[in-house]
Amino acid sequence: VTQGSTSGSRRSQRNAGQVVRPALSRESIIKTALDIVDQRGIAQLSMRKLGGELGVDPMAVYYYLPNKQALFDGLVEAVYAEIDFDIPEDGTVSWRYPLETFGRNLRKTLSQHPEMLQLVATRPVLSPNILRYSEWAIAILEAAGFTGAQAVNFVSCLRSFTVGHAFAELSEPVGAPAASEEEITAVLTERFPKLAEAITGGYRPDQQYELGLQAMLDGFEDLRPRA
Amino acid sequence: VTQGSTSGSRRSQRNAGQVVRPALSRESIIKTALDIVDQRGIAQLSMRKLGGELGVDPMAVYYYLPNKQALFDGLVEAVYAEIDFDIPEDGTVSWRYPLETFGRNLRKTLSQHPEMLQLVATRPVLSPNILRYSEWAIAILEAAGFTGAQAVNFVSCLRSFTVGHAFAELSEPVGAPAASEEEITAVLTERFPKLAEAITGGYRPDQQYELGLQAMLDGFEDLRPRA
DNA sequence: ACCTGAACACCGTTCAAGT
DNA sequence: ACCTGAACACCGTTCAAGT
């Protein structure tokens, strides 16, 4: 939560010998909140603890954000802004490229903020970062012969799959609800042998994601009018 | 929240003229909790309101469930149990059938409990209903030439896509974060014309889901060894 | 066995007040 | 303009007690 002293730090200089508290701002509040979420979990983010972390009265953040929902929106937007959605200079990319990159890079950022998943999945935020990349993706897909409506659906489906997969990864493969690992596999082998057998190979999330991603893209390809 | 009087209703008969309160049970508690979630939203489900709805001291439910997490687990399991996962008598189904049915029927039940989505996506529950159907699906897929590991990945990917899509549907297409519908489309047409153009056709969730579902299945088909 | 009730350590948010 | 502090109406959960 380190941050260089910004302008308007007259106050900071007054309390020499004390901990220097940078001036509050919407941005710094959201940054601190995201740290809390990432490190301690979404359930641990309260307006009161946020105030504590900022070294400020809990009510101080209400000057910058009207309520907790607004804070959540800010957090989601901050995560969206982190996604690497750079559009390549070189214009010659296949129609699969924007879609693959959209999925993989979204997934990468989500994996860095697993505790944000609930918020990201729940709150609709029109992030410029996403919109801009989608706009470009549509152009590429249209140039490849798809319609704009198809392109939007493709992006939407990939987003859904990626978010859903991130959730599944978070909740473990055939996870441990309360019982121990051994107990579960024991019950599985007895009652659901094929499932148990198929799982013993291990759960490889990256591989599974790539399988689903490529399958979808292969399916989309079939919709393309013949050249 | 109506429920026929069950056995052990000696108490109920004592307070004649009063509202008859059926005996508490884990099942009836979860049923009532699910009603609250469906009708008033997940945020409105508190142990205290649950007690109120049951006509009982809030602490009474702790006799049947150790804490709120256990209540959540019960709710998720209840939703999973509702999914129509009947295995057809007639054994001659295509390998696509179990996968299509898995996705569509999961989606149908999720759409009936939209407020449960966060919980369903978050909590790993080994529902017998799901395991049993998965076991059958694997058998069908193996008979069609796929490996068990592939079959498990297919089911997993479909679950991810279905859950993710349910979330997206809940959060609206290019939803309204705070601004009005008109403002959004205005900004969109100005800055992201292709996106705006592609969206004007309207958002058809069912159609989009079916598109993604079939694309994935088409992609899976390519992995099948030639007969 | 099943339920009650007080108590504790928390919440988000309002509103008036300070500097 | 920016932050404080008391107050209100909530939470989940513990623990001892009632019947």
Tab-separated table of C-alpha atoms (C1' of nucleotides) in Angstrom:
chain	number	residue	atom	x	y	z
A	1	VAL	CA	0.000	0.000	0.000
A	2	THR	CA	3.014	2.203	-0.504
A	3	GLN	CA	2.475	5.283	-2.532
A	4	GLY	CA	4.694	8.251	-3.250
A	5	SER	CA	3.731	11.519	-1.623
A	6	THR	CA	1.565	13.443	-4.018
A	7	SER	CA	0.725	17.087	-4.307
A	8	GLY	CA	-1.256	18.599	-1.482
A	9	SER	CA	0.948	16.961	1.119
A	10	ARG	CA	1.138	20.005	3.354
A	11	ARG	CA	-0.695	18.051	6.000
A	12	SER	CA	1.778	15.198	5.777
A	13	GLN	CA	4.674	17.469	6.551
A	14	ARG	CA	2.981	18.905	9.577
A	15	ASN	CA	2.969	15.692	11.589
A	16	ALA	CA	6.698	15.042	11.374
A	17	GLY	CA	7.831	11.850	13.072
A	18	GLN	CA	4.404	10.322	12.520
A	19	VAL	CA	3.484	7.856	9.790
A	20	VAL	CA	3.035	9.864	6.631
A	21	ARG	CA	-0.462	9.441	5.331
A	22	PRO	CA	-0.866	10.426	1.677
A	23	ALA	CA	-3.949	12.461	0.872
A	24	LEU	CA	-7.037	10.379	0.264
A	25	SER	CA	-8.401	9.978	-3.238
A	26	ARG	CA	-10.863	7.763	-5.054
A	27	GLU	CA	-7.970	6.028	-6.719
A	28	SER	CA	-5.947	5.361	-3.570
A	29	ILE	CA	-9.045	4.133	-1.758
A	30	ILE	CA	-9.804	1.607	-4.501
A	31	LYS	CA	-6.171	0.528	-4.590
A	32	THR	CA	-6.168	-0.136	-0.855
A	33	ALA	CA	-9.518	-1.908	-1.056
A	34	LEU	CA	-8.223	-4.176	-3.818
A	35	ASP	CA	-5.223	-5.043	-1.670
A	36	ILE	CA	-7.523	-6.056	1.171
A	37	VAL	CA	-9.638	-8.182	-1.168
A	38	ASP	CA	-6.622	-9.885	-2.733
A	39	GLN	CA	-4.857	-10.563	0.545
A	40	ARG	CA	-7.653	-11.209	3.029
A	41	GLY	CA	-10.638	-12.063	0.860
A	42	ILE	CA	-13.747	-10.237	-0.268
A	43	ALA	CA	-15.576	-11.027	2.973
A	44	GLN	CA	-12.976	-9.114	4.931
A	45	LEU	CA	-13.517	-5.888	3.033
A	46	SER	CA	-15.642	-3.619	5.201
A	47	MET	CA	-15.914	0.142	5.112
A	48	ARG	CA	-14.607	0.171	8.653
A	49	LYS	CA	-11.536	-1.965	7.961
A	50	LEU	CA	-10.915	0.042	4.811
A	51	GLY	CA	-10.878	3.209	6.884
A	52	GLY	CA	-8.541	1.534	9.334
A	53	GLU	CA	-6.131	0.501	6.591
A	54	LEU	CA	-6.175	4.037	5.232
A	55	GLY	CA	-5.541	5.426	8.709
A	56	VAL	CA	-8.713	7.422	8.562
A	57	ASP	CA	-12.203	7.534	10.015
A	58	PRO	CA	-14.385	4.946	8.246
A	59	MET	CA	-16.745	7.678	7.123
A	60	ALA	CA	-13.981	9.502	5.274
A	61	VAL	CA	-14.252	7.247	2.237
A	62	TYR	CA	-17.899	8.275	1.849
A	63	TYR	CA	-16.627	11.628	0.692
A	64	TYR	CA	-15.182	9.929	-2.407
A	65	LEU	CA	-17.616	7.069	-2.915
A	66	PRO	CA	-21.344	7.320	-2.107
A	67	ASN	CA	-21.648	3.751	-0.795
A	68	LYS	CA	-20.185	0.263	-0.818
A	69	GLN	CA	-21.733	-0.590	-4.174
A	70	ALA	CA	-19.804	2.283	-5.742
A	71	LEU	CA	-16.656	0.898	-4.147
A	72	PHE	CA	-17.407	-2.500	-5.684
A	73	ASP	CA	-17.929	-0.908	-9.097
A	74	GLY	CA	-14.601	0.825	-8.753
A	75	LEU	CA	-12.900	-2.444	-7.864
A	76	VAL	CA	-14.369	-4.250	-10.862
A	77	GLU	CA	-13.389	-1.435	-13.188
A	78	ALA	CA	-9.868	-1.505	-11.741
A	79	VAL	CA	-9.595	-5.226	-12.480
A	80	TYR	CA	-10.933	-4.788	-16.023
A	81	ALA	CA	-8.419	-2.006	-16.593
A	82	GLU	CA	-5.614	-4.395	-15.687
A	83	ILE	CA	-6.339	-6.826	-18.492
A	84	ASP	CA	-3.765	-6.764	-21.242
A	85	PHE	CA	-5.874	-5.760	-24.221
A	86	ASP	CA	-3.218	-4.205	-26.381
A	87	ILE	CA	-4.111	-4.180	-30.038
A	88	PRO	CA	-1.182	-5.290	-32.169
A	89	GLU	CA	0.303	-2.749	-34.580
A	90	ASP	CA	0.760	-5.399	-37.205
A	91	GLY	CA	-2.674	-5.602	-38.798
A	92	THR	CA	-2.371	-9.086	-40.252
A	93	VAL	CA	-3.881	-11.388	-37.640
A	94	SER	CA	-6.162	-14.371	-38.097
A	95	TRP	CA	-9.765	-14.065	-36.919
A	96	ARG	CA	-8.949	-16.491	-34.094
A	97	TYR	CA	-6.338	-14.200	-32.619
A	98	PRO	CA	-8.553	-11.552	-31.014
A	99	LEU	CA	-10.820	-14.208	-29.553
A	100	GLU	CA	-8.009	-16.359	-28.153
A	101	THR	CA	-6.293	-13.345	-26.698
A	102	PHE	CA	-9.509	-12.016	-25.217
A	103	GLY	CA	-10.141	-15.275	-23.403
A	104	ARG	CA	-6.598	-15.996	-22.276
A	105	ASN	CA	-5.821	-12.496	-21.062
A	106	LEU	CA	-9.113	-12.127	-19.248
A	107	ARG	CA	-8.405	-15.466	-17.594
A	108	LYS	CA	-4.934	-14.383	-16.606
A	109	THR	CA	-6.127	-11.261	-14.835
A	110	LEU	CA	-8.988	-13.085	-13.114
A	111	SER	CA	-6.507	-15.624	-11.784
A	112	GLN	CA	-4.592	-12.767	-10.192
A	113	HIS	CA	-7.713	-11.575	-8.350
A	114	PRO	CA	-9.630	-14.729	-7.511
A	115	GLU	CA	-11.492	-13.030	-4.663
A	116	MET	CA	-12.846	-10.499	-7.137
A	117	LEU	CA	-14.643	-13.148	-9.192
A	118	GLN	CA	-18.010	-12.774	-7.505
A	119	LEU	CA	-17.979	-9.054	-8.134
A	120	VAL	CA	-16.721	-9.311	-11.700
A	121	ALA	CA	-19.313	-11.942	-12.572
A	122	THR	CA	-22.111	-10.023	-10.920
A	123	ARG	CA	-21.612	-6.386	-11.781
A	124	PRO	CA	-21.993	-5.180	-15.374
A	125	VAL	CA	-19.302	-2.629	-16.024
A	126	LEU	CA	-18.735	-1.045	-19.368
A	127	SER	CA	-15.002	-0.880	-19.215
A	128	PRO	CA	-13.410	1.215	-21.971
A	129	ASN	CA	-10.610	-1.325	-22.048
A	130	ILE	CA	-13.002	-4.127	-22.918
A	131	LEU	CA	-15.166	-2.094	-25.266
A	132	ARG	CA	-12.178	-0.903	-27.226
A	133	TYR	CA	-10.821	-4.405	-27.684
A	134	SER	CA	-14.253	-5.765	-28.591
A	135	GLU	CA	-14.645	-3.077	-31.211
A	136	TRP	CA	-11.384	-4.147	-32.782
A	137	ALA	CA	-12.267	-7.836	-32.534
A	138	ILE	CA	-15.522	-7.204	-34.385
A	139	ALA	CA	-13.653	-5.468	-37.182
A	140	ILE	CA	-11.291	-8.419	-37.587
A	141	LEU	CA	-14.132	-10.924	-37.493
A	142	GLU	CA	-16.188	-8.986	-40.018
A	143	ALA	CA	-13.202	-8.850	-42.322
A	144	ALA	CA	-13.073	-12.630	-42.037
A	145	GLY	CA	-16.657	-12.957	-43.192
A	146	PHE	CA	-18.607	-13.147	-39.952
A	147	THR	CA	-21.472	-10.778	-39.179
A	148	GLY	CA	-21.254	-8.199	-36.403
A	149	ALA	CA	-23.945	-10.015	-34.451
A	150	GLN	CA	-21.966	-13.246	-34.673
A	151	ALA	CA	-18.827	-11.474	-33.510
A	152	VAL	CA	-20.579	-10.073	-30.441
A	153	ASN	CA	-21.977	-13.482	-29.618
A	154	PHE	CA	-18.534	-15.053	-29.944
A	155	VAL	CA	-16.987	-12.581	-27.529
A	156	SER	CA	-19.900	-12.984	-25.139
A	157	CYS	CA	-19.669	-16.775	-25.146
A	158	LEU	CA	-15.940	-16.675	-24.555
A	159	ARG	CA	-16.384	-14.297	-21.668
A	160	SER	CA	-19.009	-16.581	-20.136
A	161	PHE	CA	-16.854	-19.665	-20.497
A	162	THR	CA	-13.798	-17.899	-19.100
A	163	VAL	CA	-15.595	-16.526	-16.053
A	164	GLY	CA	-17.327	-19.832	-15.412
A	165	HIS	CA	-14.070	-21.717	-15.702
A	166	ALA	CA	-12.353	-19.344	-13.291
A	167	PHE	CA	-15.081	-20.086	-10.759
A	168	ALA	CA	-14.741	-23.819	-11.245
A	169	GLU	CA	-11.006	-23.605	-10.776
A	170	LEU	CA	-11.537	-21.720	-7.554
A	171	SER	CA	-13.925	-24.328	-6.178
A	172	GLU	CA	-11.528	-27.203	-6.814
A	173	PRO	CA	-12.015	-29.994	-9.330
A	174	VAL	CA	-14.182	-32.460	-7.472
A	175	GLY	CA	-13.322	-30.453	-4.415
A	176	ALA	CA	-13.465	-31.130	-0.736
A	177	PRO	CA	-16.801	-29.926	0.692
A	178	ALA	CA	-16.170	-31.119	4.236
A	179	ALA	CA	-14.904	-34.662	4.010
A	180	SER	CA	-11.282	-35.575	3.475
A	181	GLU	CA	-9.701	-36.221	0.125
A	182	GLU	CA	-9.434	-39.949	0.764
A	183	GLU	CA	-13.030	-40.360	1.849
A	184	ILE	CA	-14.230	-38.677	-1.310
A	185	THR	CA	-12.210	-40.772	-3.689
A	186	ALA	CA	-13.320	-43.849	-1.762
A	187	VAL	CA	-16.998	-43.017	-2.198
A	188	LEU	CA	-16.384	-42.082	-5.799
A	189	THR	CA	-14.637	-45.320	-6.749
A	190	GLU	CA	-17.425	-47.318	-5.163
A	191	ARG	CA	-20.426	-45.500	-6.561
A	192	PHE	CA	-19.072	-43.708	-9.622
A	193	PRO	CA	-16.171	-45.804	-10.907
A	194	LYS	CA	-15.879	-44.256	-14.367
A	195	LEU	CA	-15.809	-40.769	-12.917
A	196	ALA	CA	-13.204	-41.780	-10.349
A	197	GLU	CA	-11.107	-43.485	-12.992
A	198	ALA	CA	-11.269	-40.481	-15.308
A	199	ILE	CA	-10.283	-38.105	-12.533
A	200	THR	CA	-7.300	-40.033	-11.221
A	201	GLY	CA	-5.309	-38.616	-14.127
A	202	GLY	CA	-5.456	-35.323	-12.314
A	203	TYR	CA	-7.137	-32.028	-12.998
A	204	ARG	CA	-5.206	-29.697	-15.274
A	205	PRO	CA	-7.083	-26.415	-15.383
A	206	ASP	CA	-4.923	-24.763	-18.041
A	207	GLN	CA	-5.273	-27.724	-20.341
A	208	GLN	CA	-9.006	-27.959	-19.756
A	209	TYR	CA	-9.474	-24.260	-20.456
A	210	GLU	CA	-7.490	-24.500	-23.656
A	211	LEU	CA	-9.563	-27.513	-24.704
A	212	GLY	CA	-12.835	-25.630	-24.234
A	213	LEU	CA	-11.485	-22.489	-25.868
A	214	GLN	CA	-10.263	-24.279	-28.981
A	215	ALA	CA	-13.426	-26.355	-29.205
A	216	MET	CA	-15.549	-23.213	-29.224
A	217	LEU	CA	-13.367	-21.549	-31.833
A	218	ASP	CA	-13.485	-24.652	-34.019
A	219	GLY	CA	-17.257	-24.536	-33.686
A	220	PHE	CA	-17.336	-20.867	-34.665
A	221	GLU	CA	-15.220	-21.611	-37.706
A	222	ASP	CA	-17.953	-23.837	-39.097
A	223	LEU	CA	-20.254	-20.802	-39.188
A	224	ARG	CA	-17.966	-18.890	-41.500
A	225	PRO	CA	-19.141	-18.598	-45.106
A	226	ARG	CA	-16.816	-20.404	-47.482
A	227	ALA	CA	-14.221	-18.189	-49.063
B	1	VAL	CA	-43.970	-21.334	2.700
B	2	THR	CA	-47.000	-23.537	3.176
B	3	GLN	CA	-46.340	-27.042	4.315
B	4	GLY	CA	-48.660	-29.801	5.442
B	5	SER	CA	-48.574	-30.662	9.100
B	6	THR	CA	-46.146	-33.484	9.617
B	7	SER	CA	-45.722	-36.036	12.344
B	8	GLY	CA	-44.775	-34.748	15.746
B	9	SER	CA	-47.341	-31.980	15.612
B	10	ARG	CA	-48.487	-32.364	19.190
B	11	ARG	CA	-47.267	-28.864	19.887
B	12	SER	CA	-49.185	-27.465	16.940
B	13	GLN	CA	-52.464	-28.761	18.263
B	14	ARG	CA	-51.919	-27.217	21.648
B	15	ASN	CA	-52.044	-23.634	20.483
B	16	ALA	CA	-55.468	-23.829	18.836
B	17	GLY	CA	-56.577	-20.625	17.148
B	18	GLN	CA	-52.949	-19.640	16.611
B	19	VAL	CA	-50.995	-19.978	13.404
B	20	VAL	CA	-49.991	-23.600	13.134
B	21	ARG	CA	-46.246	-23.876	13.027
B	22	PRO	CA	-44.964	-27.201	11.674
B	23	ALA	CA	-42.080	-28.761	13.552
B	24	LEU	CA	-38.694	-27.475	12.494
B	25	SER	CA	-36.396	-29.668	10.421
B	26	ARG	CA	-33.267	-29.247	8.341
B	27	GLU	CA	-35.353	-29.729	5.240
B	28	SER	CA	-38.063	-27.204	6.106
B	29	ILE	CA	-35.441	-24.649	7.123
B	30	ILE	CA	-33.661	-24.959	3.788
B	31	LYS	CA	-36.960	-24.791	1.945
B	32	THR	CA	-37.893	-21.563	3.706
B	33	ALA	CA	-34.407	-20.119	3.188
B	34	LEU	CA	-34.613	-20.874	-0.542
B	35	ASP	CA	-37.959	-19.085	-0.696
B	36	ILE	CA	-36.408	-16.016	0.901
B	37	VAL	CA	-33.482	-16.092	-1.530
B	38	ASP	CA	-35.727	-16.528	-4.565
B	39	GLN	CA	-38.215	-13.872	-3.571
B	40	ARG	CA	-36.158	-11.244	-1.780
B	41	GLY	CA	-32.589	-11.916	-2.918
B	42	ILE	CA	-29.546	-13.548	-1.398
B	43	ALA	CA	-28.581	-10.374	0.470
B	44	GLN	CA	-31.855	-10.498	2.382
B	45	LEU	CA	-31.212	-13.960	3.793
B	46	SER	CA	-30.067	-13.543	7.371
B	47	MET	CA	-30.265	-16.040	10.194
B	48	ARG	CA	-32.486	-13.583	12.014
B	49	LYS	CA	-34.956	-13.087	9.160
B	50	LEU	CA	-34.951	-16.838	8.582
B	51	GLY	CA	-35.945	-17.370	12.185
B	52	GLY	CA	-38.623	-14.734	11.793
B	53	GLU	CA	-40.032	-16.405	8.698
B	54	LEU	CA	-40.085	-19.725	10.526
B	55	GLY	CA	-41.813	-18.128	13.498
B	56	VAL	CA	-38.999	-19.137	15.764
B	57	ASP	CA	-36.074	-17.679	17.696
B	58	PRO	CA	-33.183	-17.013	15.268
B	59	MET	CA	-30.971	-19.351	17.271
B	60	ALA	CA	-33.333	-22.285	16.752
B	61	VAL	CA	-31.957	-23.033	13.299
B	62	TYR	CA	-28.509	-23.536	14.833
B	63	TYR	CA	-29.815	-26.759	16.290
B	64	TYR	CA	-30.143	-28.148	12.746
B	65	LEU	CA	-27.330	-26.351	10.976
B	66	PRO	CA	-24.022	-25.433	12.641
B	67	ASN	CA	-23.638	-22.075	10.876
B	68	LYS	CA	-24.597	-20.003	7.858
B	69	GLN	CA	-22.088	-21.782	5.618
B	70	ALA	CA	-23.873	-25.061	6.265
B	71	LEU	CA	-27.125	-23.359	5.345
B	72	PHE	CA	-25.551	-22.197	2.081
B	73	ASP	CA	-24.332	-25.718	1.344
B	74	GLY	CA	-27.822	-27.011	1.926
B	75	LEU	CA	-29.263	-24.427	-0.427
B	76	VAL	CA	-26.815	-25.301	-3.199
B	77	GLU	CA	-27.475	-28.996	-2.784
B	78	ALA	CA	-31.226	-28.308	-2.922
B	79	VAL	CA	-30.824	-26.479	-6.210
B	80	TYR	CA	-28.632	-29.223	-7.672
B	81	ALA	CA	-31.213	-31.792	-6.639
B	82	GLU	CA	-33.851	-29.907	-8.621
B	83	ILE	CA	-32.083	-30.301	-11.948
B	84	ASP	CA	-33.787	-32.719	-14.277
B	85	PHE	CA	-31.102	-35.334	-14.762
B	86	ASP	CA	-33.236	-38.300	-15.647
B	87	ILE	CA	-31.394	-40.913	-17.622
B	88	PRO	CA	-33.492	-42.149	-20.556
B	89	GLU	CA	-34.576	-45.799	-20.542
B	90	ASP	CA	-33.953	-46.088	-24.232
B	91	GLY	CA	-30.211	-46.675	-24.421
B	92	THR	CA	-29.675	-45.507	-27.984
B	93	VAL	CA	-28.662	-41.881	-27.681
B	94	SER	CA	-25.990	-39.978	-29.564
B	95	TRP	CA	-22.912	-38.848	-27.632
B	96	ARG	CA	-24.149	-35.268	-27.953
B	97	TYR	CA	-27.335	-35.997	-26.071
B	98	PRO	CA	-25.973	-36.258	-22.505
B	99	LEU	CA	-23.886	-33.137	-22.978
B	100	GLU	CA	-26.665	-31.051	-24.493
B	101	THR	CA	-29.082	-32.166	-21.823
B	102	PHE	CA	-26.583	-31.509	-19.069
B	103	GLY	CA	-26.067	-27.945	-20.197
B	104	ARG	CA	-29.662	-27.074	-21.017
B	105	ASN	CA	-31.182	-28.566	-17.894
B	106	LEU	CA	-28.570	-27.037	-15.623
B	107	ARG	CA	-29.275	-23.713	-17.281
B	108	LYS	CA	-33.006	-24.133	-16.821
B	109	THR	CA	-32.723	-24.702	-13.097
B	110	LEU	CA	-30.237	-21.867	-12.633
B	111	SER	CA	-32.657	-19.524	-14.391
B	112	GLN	CA	-35.268	-20.452	-11.810
B	113	HIS	CA	-32.948	-19.477	-8.945
B	114	PRO	CA	-30.937	-16.542	-10.255
B	115	GLU	CA	-30.159	-15.289	-6.764
B	116	MET	CA	-28.499	-18.627	-6.015
B	117	LEU	CA	-25.900	-18.191	-8.744
B	118	GLN	CA	-23.180	-16.754	-6.524
B	119	LEU	CA	-23.524	-19.659	-4.152
B	120	VAL	CA	-23.722	-22.309	-6.854
B	121	ALA	CA	-20.668	-20.917	-8.638
B	122	THR	CA	-18.701	-20.615	-5.444
B	123	ARG	CA	-19.384	-23.695	-3.397
B	124	PRO	CA	-18.199	-27.116	-4.565
B	125	VAL	CA	-20.903	-29.604	-3.799
B	126	LEU	CA	-20.725	-33.205	-4.793
B	127	SER	CA	-24.365	-33.662	-5.605
B	128	PRO	CA	-25.398	-37.301	-6.166
B	129	ASN	CA	-27.738	-36.044	-8.851
B	130	ILE	CA	-24.862	-34.552	-10.831
B	131	LEU	CA	-22.412	-37.360	-10.171
B	132	ARG	CA	-24.876	-39.983	-11.287
B	133	TYR	CA	-25.602	-38.170	-14.533
B	134	SER	CA	-21.922	-37.516	-15.157
B	135	GLU	CA	-21.160	-41.191	-14.662
B	136	TRP	CA	-23.727	-42.065	-17.299
B	137	ALA	CA	-22.487	-39.360	-19.650
B	138	ILE	CA	-18.959	-40.741	-19.428
B	139	ALA	CA	-20.203	-44.194	-20.345
B	140	ILE	CA	-21.969	-42.861	-23.439
B	141	LEU	CA	-18.969	-40.802	-24.468
B	142	GLU	CA	-16.566	-43.691	-24.003
B	143	ALA	CA	-18.813	-45.870	-26.099
B	144	ALA	CA	-18.550	-43.206	-28.797
B	145	GLY	CA	-14.762	-43.416	-28.770
B	146	PHE	CA	-13.762	-40.607	-26.409
B	147	THR	CA	-11.544	-41.213	-23.397
B	148	GLY	CA	-12.808	-40.873	-19.840
B	149	ALA	CA	-10.556	-37.891	-19.286
B	150	GLN	CA	-11.974	-36.177	-22.354
B	151	ALA	CA	-15.503	-36.877	-21.180
B	152	VAL	CA	-14.844	-35.294	-17.799
B	153	ASN	CA	-13.308	-32.253	-19.458
B	154	PHE	CA	-16.308	-31.900	-21.763
B	155	VAL	CA	-18.754	-31.931	-18.873
B	156	SER	CA	-16.574	-29.519	-16.929
B	157	CYS	CA	-16.315	-27.072	-19.806
B	158	LEU	CA	-20.038	-27.154	-20.389
B	159	ARG	CA	-20.699	-26.507	-16.739
B	160	SER	CA	-18.330	-23.547	-16.800
B	161	PHE	CA	-19.903	-22.068	-19.902
B	162	THR	CA	-23.417	-22.561	-18.555
B	163	VAL	CA	-22.696	-20.968	-15.188
B	164	GLY	CA	-20.803	-18.106	-16.785
B	165	HIS	CA	-23.593	-17.494	-19.257
B	166	ALA	CA	-26.178	-17.467	-16.484
B	167	PHE	CA	-24.178	-14.757	-14.748
B	168	ALA	CA	-23.904	-12.714	-17.925
B	169	GLU	CA	-27.627	-12.982	-18.492
B	170	LEU	CA	-28.232	-11.745	-14.974
B	171	SER	CA	-25.977	-8.722	-15.418
B	172	GLU	CA	-27.730	-7.618	-18.580
B	173	PRO	CA	-26.254	-7.610	-22.084
B	174	VAL	CA	-24.361	-4.334	-22.219
B	175	GLY	CA	-26.259	-3.452	-19.084
B	176	ALA	CA	-26.989	-0.255	-17.304
B	177	PRO	CA	-24.342	0.473	-14.673
B	178	ALA	CA	-25.772	3.795	-13.559
B	179	ALA	CA	-26.481	5.793	-16.659
B	180	SER	CA	-29.691	5.524	-18.637
B	181	GLU	CA	-30.225	3.249	-21.594
B	182	GLU	CA	-30.161	6.151	-24.048
B	183	GLU	CA	-26.975	7.654	-22.717
B	184	ILE	CA	-25.191	4.341	-23.058
B	185	THR	CA	-26.214	3.705	-26.625
B	186	ALA	CA	-25.297	7.292	-27.437
B	187	VAL	CA	-21.778	6.875	-26.090
B	188	LEU	CA	-21.497	3.504	-27.768
B	189	THR	CA	-22.511	4.702	-31.218
B	190	GLU	CA	-20.046	7.550	-30.982
B	191	ARG	CA	-17.013	5.702	-29.703
B	192	PHE	CA	-17.695	2.052	-30.589
B	193	PRO	CA	-19.866	2.125	-33.716
B	194	LYS	CA	-19.402	-1.500	-34.741
B	195	LEU	CA	-20.296	-2.718	-31.286
B	196	ALA	CA	-23.344	-0.466	-31.169
B	197	GLU	CA	-24.424	-1.599	-34.631
B	198	ALA	CA	-24.018	-5.267	-33.752
B	199	ILE	CA	-26.017	-4.882	-30.564
B	200	THR	CA	-28.976	-2.993	-32.003
B	201	GLY	CA	-30.270	-6.330	-33.239
B	202	GLY	CA	-31.013	-7.130	-29.624
B	203	TYR	CA	-29.640	-9.608	-27.150
B	204	ARG	CA	-31.172	-13.062	-27.329
B	205	PRO	CA	-29.759	-15.084	-24.441
B	206	ASP	CA	-31.318	-18.398	-25.431
B	207	GLN	CA	-29.987	-18.129	-28.941
B	208	GLN	CA	-26.542	-17.063	-27.748
B	209	TYR	CA	-26.372	-19.949	-25.290
B	210	GLU	CA	-27.371	-22.421	-27.954
B	211	LEU	CA	-24.728	-20.973	-30.277
B	212	GLY	CA	-21.977	-21.452	-27.711
B	213	LEU	CA	-23.225	-24.889	-26.734
B	214	GLN	CA	-23.304	-26.189	-30.286
B	215	ALA	CA	-19.963	-24.614	-31.118
B	216	MET	CA	-18.334	-26.409	-28.215
B	217	LEU	CA	-19.916	-29.722	-29.154
B	218	ASP	CA	-18.817	-29.294	-32.759
B	219	GLY	CA	-15.326	-28.665	-31.471
B	220	PHE	CA	-15.443	-31.768	-29.292
B	221	GLU	CA	-16.551	-33.816	-32.280
B	222	ASP	CA	-13.278	-33.053	-34.040
B	223	LEU	CA	-11.448	-34.826	-31.217
B	224	ARG	CA	-13.236	-38.094	-31.830
B	225	PRO	CA	-11.180	-40.819	-33.474
B	226	ARG	CA	-12.524	-41.701	-36.899
B	227	ALA	CA	-14.872	-44.671	-36.918
C	1	DA	C1'	-34.335	-33.103	22.460
C	2	DC	C1'	-35.503	-28.810	21.082
C	3	DC	C1'	-35.880	-23.977	21.577
C	4	DT	C1'	-35.140	-19.244	23.947
C	5	DG	C1'	-32.742	-14.838	25.140
C	6	DA	C1'	-29.143	-12.085	26.490
C	7	DA	C1'	-24.727	-10.711	25.144
C	8	DC	C1'	-20.535	-9.798	22.133
C	9	DA	C1'	-18.199	-8.207	18.361
C	10	DC	C1'	-19.148	-6.853	14.337
C	11	DC	C1'	-21.660	-4.455	9.962
C	12	DG	C1'	-23.355	-0.036	6.347
C	13	DT	C1'	-25.024	4.337	6.513
C	14	DT	C1'	-27.296	9.002	8.349
C	15	DC	C1'	-26.555	13.056	10.007
C	16	DA	C1'	-24.519	16.962	12.472
C	17	DA	C1'	-20.275	18.751	13.561
C	18	DG	C1'	-15.503	20.065	13.340
C	19	DT	C1'	-11.260	22.372	10.842
D	1	DA	C1'	-13.187	20.953	0.925
D	2	DC	C1'	-12.267	17.274	3.598
D	3	DC	C1'	-12.662	14.539	7.602
D	4	DT	C1'	-14.611	13.136	12.381
D	5	DG	C1'	-17.781	10.853	15.740
D	6	DA	C1'	-21.930	9.623	17.635
D	7	DA	C1'	-25.960	7.158	16.627
D	8	DC	C1'	-29.233	3.746	14.345
D	9	DA	C1'	-30.637	-0.407	12.626
D	10	DC	C1'	-28.817	-4.165	11.454
D	11	DC	C1'	-25.524	-8.673	11.269
D	12	DG	C1'	-23.493	-14.054	12.843
D	13	DT	C1'	-22.508	-16.581	16.659
D	14	DT	C1'	-21.396	-17.940	21.884
D	15	DC	C1'	-23.078	-19.430	25.720
D	16	DA	C1'	-26.210	-20.419	29.549
D	17	DA	C1'	-30.762	-21.294	30.385
D	18	DG	C1'	-35.406	-22.929	29.927
D	19	DT	C1'	-39.076	-26.866	28.996
